[in-house]
Coordinates of C-alpha atoms and ligand atoms in Angstrom, one line a residue:
M1 CA 3.6 23.5 3.9
N2 CA 3.0 20.8 6.4
L3 CA 0.8 18.0 5.1
H4 CA -2.3 16.4 7.1
V5 CA -3.7 13.0 6.4
R6 CA -6.6 11.4 8.0
G7 CA -7.2 7.7 7.3
T8 CA -7.0 4.1 8.5
I9 CA -3.3 3.4 9.3
L10 CA -1.9 0.1 8.3
P11 CA -1.1 -2.4 9.5
D12 CA -2.7 -1.2 12.8
G13 CA -6.0 -0.6 11.3
V14 CA -6.6 2.5 13.6
T15 CA -8.3 5.6 12.0
R16 CA -6.5 8.7 13.1
D17 CA -4.9 12.1 11.9
L18 CA -1.2 12.4 11.1
W19 CA 1.0 15.3 9.9
V20 CA 4.0 15.4 7.7
L21 CA 6.7 17.8 8.8
G22 CA 9.6 17.8 6.3
D23 CA 10.6 14.2 6.2
R24 CA 9.0 13.2 9.4
I25 CA 5.5 11.9 10.5
T26 CA 3.8 13.1 13.7
F27 CA 0.6 12.5 15.4
E28 CA 0.6 15.7 17.2
R29 CA -1.2 18.6 15.4
P30 CA 1.4 21.3 14.6
R31 CA 0.7 24.8 15.6
V32 CA 1.1 26.1 12.1
E33 CA -1.3 25.5 9.2
S34 CA -1.3 22.4 7.2
E35 CA -2.7 21.2 4.0
T36 CA -5.1 18.2 4.1
V37 CA -3.9 15.9 1.3
A38 CA -6.1 12.8 2.2
R39 CA -9.2 12.4 4.2
G40 CA -10.5 8.8 4.4
G41 CA -9.0 5.8 2.8
F42 CA -6.3 3.4 3.9
V43 CA -2.8 4.6 4.6
L44 CA 0.4 2.6 4.0
P45 CA 4.0 3.5 4.8
G46 CA 4.7 3.5 1.1
L47 CA 5.5 0.6 -1.1
V48 CA 8.8 -1.3 -1.3
D49 CA 10.5 -3.3 -4.0
V50 CA 13.4 -5.2 -2.5
H51 CA 14.7 -6.7 -5.7
T52 CA 15.0 -4.4 -8.7
H53 CA 17.8 -3.4 -11.0
P54 CA 17.2 0.0 -12.6
G55 CA 19.7 1.3 -15.0
A56 CA 20.8 -2.1 -16.7
A57 CA 21.7 -1.3 -20.2
E58 CA 21.2 -3.9 -22.9
D59 CA 24.9 -4.4 -23.2
G60 CA 25.1 -5.3 -19.5
G61 CA 26.6 -1.9 -18.4
F62 CA 24.9 0.8 -16.5
D63 CA 23.0 3.7 -17.9
G64 CA 22.6 6.6 -15.4
E65 CA 19.8 8.3 -17.5
L66 CA 17.8 5.1 -17.7
F67 CA 18.5 4.5 -14.0
G68 CA 16.8 8.0 -13.2
E69 CA 13.8 7.1 -15.5
Q70 CA 13.2 3.7 -13.9
V71 CA 13.6 5.0 -10.3
A72 CA 11.1 7.7 -11.3
A73 CA 8.7 5.0 -12.5
H74 CA 8.9 3.3 -9.1
R75 CA 8.2 6.7 -7.5
E76 CA 5.2 7.4 -9.6
A77 CA 3.7 4.2 -8.4
G78 CA 4.2 4.9 -4.8
T79 CA 7.3 2.9 -4.2
A80 CA 9.3 4.9 -1.5
L81 CA 12.0 2.3 -0.8
L82 CA 14.0 0.2 -3.2
R83 CA 16.8 -2.4 -2.7
F84 CA 19.2 -3.0 -5.5
P85 CA 20.7 -6.5 -5.1
G86 CA 23.3 -5.9 -7.9
L87 CA 24.0 -2.9 -10.0
S88 CA 26.7 -2.6 -12.7
G89 CA 27.3 1.1 -11.8
T90 CA 27.0 3.6 -9.2
V91 CA 23.8 5.4 -8.1
P92 CA 24.1 9.0 -9.5
D93 CA 24.1 11.3 -6.6
A94 CA 21.7 13.6 -8.4
V95 CA 19.2 10.9 -8.5
R96 CA 19.6 9.6 -4.9
E97 CA 19.6 13.2 -3.5
A98 CA 16.7 14.6 -5.7
V99 CA 13.9 16.1 -3.7
G100 CA 11.4 13.3 -3.1
A101 CA 13.4 10.5 -4.4
P102 CA 12.8 7.0 -3.0
R103 CA 15.1 5.7 -0.4
M104 CA 17.8 3.5 -1.9
I105 CA 19.6 0.6 -0.5
T106 CA 22.4 -0.7 -3.0
A107 CA 24.3 -3.8 -2.6
G108 CA 27.0 -3.1 -5.0
R109 CA 28.1 -5.4 -7.8
W110 CA 26.9 -8.9 -8.5
L111 CA 29.8 -11.0 -7.0
A112 CA 30.5 -14.5 -8.4
W113 CA 33.0 -16.9 -6.8
A114 CA 35.7 -17.8 -9.3
G115 CA 35.0 -21.5 -8.8
L116 CA 31.6 -21.4 -10.2
S117 CA 31.4 -23.2 -13.6
R118 CA 28.7 -21.0 -14.9
K119 CA 28.7 -17.1 -14.9
A120 CA 27.2 -14.2 -16.6
E121 CA 28.9 -11.3 -18.3
F122 CA 27.6 -8.8 -15.6
H123 CA 29.1 -10.8 -12.7
T124 CA 32.2 -9.6 -11.0
V125 CA 34.2 -12.7 -10.7
T126 CA 36.6 -13.0 -7.7
E127 CA 38.6 -15.6 -6.0
E128 CA 38.4 -13.9 -2.6
L129 CA 34.6 -14.0 -2.3
A130 CA 34.4 -13.1 1.5
Q131 CA 36.7 -10.1 1.3
A132 CA 34.9 -8.7 -1.8
A133 CA 31.6 -9.2 -0.2
A134 CA 32.5 -7.3 3.0
A135 CA 34.1 -4.6 1.0
E136 CA 30.9 -4.1 -1.1
A137 CA 28.7 -4.1 2.1
V138 CA 30.9 -1.5 3.5
A139 CA 31.1 0.7 0.3
H140 CA 27.4 0.7 -0.4
D141 CA 24.3 0.6 2.0
G142 CA 25.2 -2.4 4.3
W143 CA 24.3 -5.1 1.7
C144 CA 26.2 -7.2 -0.8
K145 CA 25.0 -9.6 -3.4
I146 CA 26.5 -13.1 -3.9
M147 CA 25.8 -15.5 -6.8
G148 CA 25.1 -18.6 -4.7
D149 CA 25.0 -20.5 -8.0
W150 CA 23.9 -19.3 -11.5
D151 CA 21.2 -21.8 -12.5
F152 CA 19.6 -25.0 -11.3
E153 CA 22.1 -27.3 -13.0
A154 CA 25.5 -26.1 -12.3
P155 CA 27.3 -26.8 -8.9
P156 CA 26.8 -23.9 -6.4
V157 CA 29.2 -22.1 -4.1
P158 CA 30.2 -24.7 -1.5
Y159 CA 28.9 -24.3 2.0
D160 CA 32.4 -23.4 3.5
V161 CA 32.9 -20.6 1.1
M162 CA 29.4 -19.2 1.8
R163 CA 29.9 -19.5 5.4
A164 CA 33.1 -17.4 5.2
V165 CA 31.2 -14.8 3.2
V166 CA 28.5 -14.5 5.9
E167 CA 30.9 -14.4 8.6
A168 CA 33.0 -11.6 6.9
V169 CA 30.0 -9.5 6.1
H170 CA 28.2 -9.9 9.5
A171 CA 31.6 -8.9 11.1
V172 CA 31.5 -5.5 9.4
G173 CA 27.9 -5.1 10.1
G174 CA 26.6 -5.9 6.7
R175 CA 23.9 -8.3 5.3
V176 CA 24.2 -10.7 2.4
A177 CA 21.7 -11.4 -0.4
A178 CA 22.3 -14.5 -2.3
H179 CA 20.9 -15.5 -5.8
C180 CA 20.3 -19.2 -5.5
Q181 CA 18.5 -21.4 -8.0
S182 CA 19.6 -24.9 -7.3
A183 CA 18.6 -27.0 -4.3
D184 CA 22.2 -27.3 -3.0
G185 CA 22.7 -23.6 -3.6
V186 CA 19.8 -22.7 -1.5
L187 CA 20.6 -25.1 1.2
N188 CA 24.2 -24.1 1.4
A189 CA 23.3 -20.3 1.7
A190 CA 20.5 -21.0 4.2
R191 CA 22.7 -23.2 6.4
A192 CA 25.4 -20.6 6.2
G193 CA 23.2 -17.9 7.7
I194 CA 22.4 -15.9 4.7
D195 CA 20.1 -12.8 5.2
S196 CA 18.0 -13.2 2.0
I197 CA 17.6 -15.9 -0.7
E198 CA 16.6 -14.3 -4.1
H199 CA 14.5 -16.6 -6.4
G200 CA 15.2 -19.9 -4.8
M201 CA 13.7 -22.1 -7.7
G202 CA 14.9 -25.4 -6.4
M203 CA 14.5 -24.4 -2.7
P204 CA 14.5 -27.6 -0.7
E205 CA 12.0 -27.7 2.2
E206 CA 14.8 -28.3 4.8
S207 CA 16.2 -24.9 3.9
L208 CA 13.2 -23.2 5.6
G209 CA 14.1 -24.1 9.1
F210 CA 17.7 -22.6 8.7
M211 CA 16.1 -19.4 7.2
A212 CA 13.5 -19.0 10.0
A213 CA 16.1 -19.5 12.7
N214 CA 18.4 -16.9 11.1
G215 CA 15.8 -14.4 10.4
A216 CA 16.5 -14.6 6.6
A217 CA 13.9 -13.4 4.1
Y218 CA 12.7 -15.2 0.9
V219 CA 12.4 -13.0 -2.1
P220 CA 10.8 -15.2 -4.8
T221 CA 10.7 -12.4 -7.6
L222 CA 7.6 -14.3 -8.9
T223 CA 6.8 -11.5 -11.4
A224 CA 9.9 -12.1 -13.4
F225 CA 9.4 -15.9 -13.5
A226 CA 5.8 -15.7 -14.5
G227 CA 6.8 -13.5 -17.4
S228 CA 9.1 -16.2 -18.6
R229 CA 7.0 -19.2 -18.1
A230 CA 5.0 -19.4 -21.4
E231 CA 8.2 -18.9 -23.5
V232 CA 10.1 -21.6 -21.4
A233 CA 7.0 -24.0 -21.6
A234 CA 7.0 -23.5 -25.5
R235 CA 10.6 -24.8 -25.8
G236 CA 9.5 -28.3 -24.7
T237 CA 13.1 -29.5 -23.9
A238 CA 14.3 -31.5 -20.9
R239 CA 15.9 -28.4 -19.4
S240 CA 12.7 -26.4 -19.8
R241 CA 10.8 -29.1 -18.1
V242 CA 13.3 -28.9 -15.1
W243 CA 12.7 -25.0 -15.2
L244 CA 8.9 -25.6 -15.0
A245 CA 9.1 -28.0 -12.2
G246 CA 11.4 -25.6 -10.3
H247 CA 8.8 -22.7 -10.8
D248 CA 6.1 -24.9 -9.4
T249 CA 8.3 -25.7 -6.4
M250 CA 9.1 -22.1 -5.7
I251 CA 5.3 -21.2 -5.8
R252 CA 4.7 -23.9 -3.3
R253 CA 7.5 -22.8 -1.1
V254 CA 6.2 -19.2 -0.8
G255 CA 3.3 -20.4 1.6
E256 CA 5.4 -22.9 3.3
A257 CA 8.1 -20.4 4.0
H258 CA 5.6 -18.2 5.6
D259 CA 4.1 -21.1 7.6
A260 CA 7.7 -22.0 8.8
G261 CA 8.2 -18.4 10.1
V262 CA 10.4 -17.1 7.2
T263 CA 9.7 -13.4 6.2
V264 CA 8.6 -13.4 2.5
L265 CA 9.1 -10.1 0.7
A266 CA 8.2 -8.6 -2.7
G267 CA 10.8 -8.1 -5.5
T268 CA 10.0 -7.7 -9.2
D269 CA 13.4 -8.2 -10.7
S270 CA 11.9 -7.2 -14.1
A271 CA 10.4 -4.4 -16.2
P272 CA 8.1 -2.6 -16.0
F273 CA 9.6 -0.7 -13.1
G274 CA 7.0 0.6 -10.5
N275 CA 5.1 -2.9 -10.7
V276 CA 5.5 -4.3 -7.1
A277 CA 1.7 -4.4 -7.0
S278 CA 2.0 -7.2 -9.5
E279 CA 4.3 -9.2 -7.2
V280 CA 1.8 -8.8 -4.4
G281 CA -0.7 -10.4 -6.6
H282 CA 1.5 -13.3 -7.4
L283 CA 2.3 -13.8 -3.7
V284 CA -1.4 -14.0 -2.9
A285 CA -1.9 -16.4 -5.8
A286 CA 1.0 -18.5 -4.3
G287 CA -0.8 -18.8 -1.1
L288 CA 0.3 -16.0 1.2
P289 CA -2.6 -14.4 3.2
A290 CA -3.4 -11.0 1.6
D291 CA -2.4 -9.0 4.6
V292 CA 1.0 -10.6 4.7
A293 CA 1.5 -10.1 0.9
V294 CA 0.8 -6.5 1.2
G295 CA 3.1 -6.2 4.2
A296 CA 5.7 -8.0 2.0
A297 CA 5.6 -4.9 -0.2
S298 CA 5.3 -2.4 2.6
W299 CA 5.6 -2.4 6.3
R300 CA 7.2 -5.8 6.6
A301 CA 9.8 -5.0 4.1
R302 CA 10.6 -1.6 5.7
E303 CA 11.1 -3.4 9.0
F304 CA 13.4 -6.0 7.5
L305 CA 15.4 -3.2 5.8
G306 CA 15.6 -1.2 9.1
L307 CA 13.2 1.7 8.2
P308 CA 10.3 2.5 10.4
G309 CA 6.6 2.4 9.4
I310 CA 4.0 5.0 10.2
E311 CA 5.0 6.0 13.7
E312 CA 5.7 9.1 15.7
G313 CA 8.9 10.4 14.2
G314 CA 8.8 7.9 11.4
L315 CA 9.9 8.7 7.9
A316 CA 7.5 10.6 5.7
D317 CA 6.5 7.9 3.1
L318 CA 2.7 7.3 2.5
T319 CA 0.5 5.8 0.0
V320 CA -3.3 6.2 0.4
Y321 CA -5.9 4.0 -1.1
E322 CA -9.8 4.0 -1.5
A323 CA -10.0 0.5 -0.5
D324 CA -8.3 -1.8 2.0
P325 CA -5.5 -3.4 0.3
R326 CA -5.6 -6.4 2.8
R327 CA -9.0 -7.1 1.3
E328 CA -8.3 -5.9 -2.3
P329 CA -4.6 -6.1 -2.9
A330 CA -5.2 -5.2 -6.6
V331 CA -6.0 -1.6 -5.3
L332 CA -2.1 -1.2 -4.7
A333 CA -1.7 -0.3 -8.4
H334 CA -4.1 2.6 -7.9
P335 CA -2.9 4.8 -5.0
R336 CA -5.1 8.0 -4.6
R337 CA -2.3 9.9 -2.9
I338 CA 1.6 9.3 -2.7
V339 CA 4.0 11.0 -0.5
V340 CA 7.6 10.2 -0.8
R341 CA 10.2 11.8 1.6
G342 CA 7.7 14.3 2.6
Q343 CA 6.9 15.3 -1.1
V344 CA 3.6 14.9 -2.7
V345 CA 4.1 12.8 -5.8
R346 CA 0.5 12.5 -6.5
Ligands
ZN1 ZN1 17.9 -9.7 -9.8

């Protein structure tokens, strides 16, 4: 049956009726009967987690069953769109095509340049980074994931190599996400025209101008770092002090990035899955205006990833809340109603 929702539509803030017909939204009342699933409240075009890695097994491999469970956890929380910047395996068709499954944007494997001095077991190491990156973007959903460095101490991928990657991927119509933790890593990627910087612990201020000019997003994944802070601080080593200083820098850069015109987006990069509301809380604490932080996990993220929000003919993803999340972001963790791909989840 068709669904009917009446509420205050965000981000516009206009209270109106909408209907869900299959996987589409319309503001025109259909002739056939529909079931009212929400009346009152605030309506978002679903939540988005732009940095999550479901299905990562403890041995670094890919577990399809675990992937399905963790995607389901995202869905139960109202997360209707997921971007996977690095997966060790292929998304099982049965999960991707299941009725009411979240929309998924995969970026293929984690690609690491052979010249990097530090790598992890889950990286796919290649001499031909630009070719490999373009191939991943074509083989997946238009994105690839590059290790711009590994941590804040080791030398990053050089600018020329990163530039070649960006040119090769853009030439095939794809986009590049780069993991960067060192100041030089972030700057090389930003200057090279990267599409998103993931983490960005040592992000130098001068990188923000390049990112703004190129329409790049900043995805700090603060939830993951907040979860490690106490443990790192307890080590009390010189290296842990550098980590803590880098963490303070990235928190400061969140607000500065927004002020500089960079799109800041919400990604959790950690368990539990379905926890993007927590990332919004961290973004607000870091200084993002609450409406911007909510948009970072919803309409702004959809726009950046090329999906419509709540509009005539838009895709049928909705979450409904009692309170206005722009005033009370914590309400994001408690959706009253969830519709994903036209299916009522809750
Ligand atoms: Zn990650």
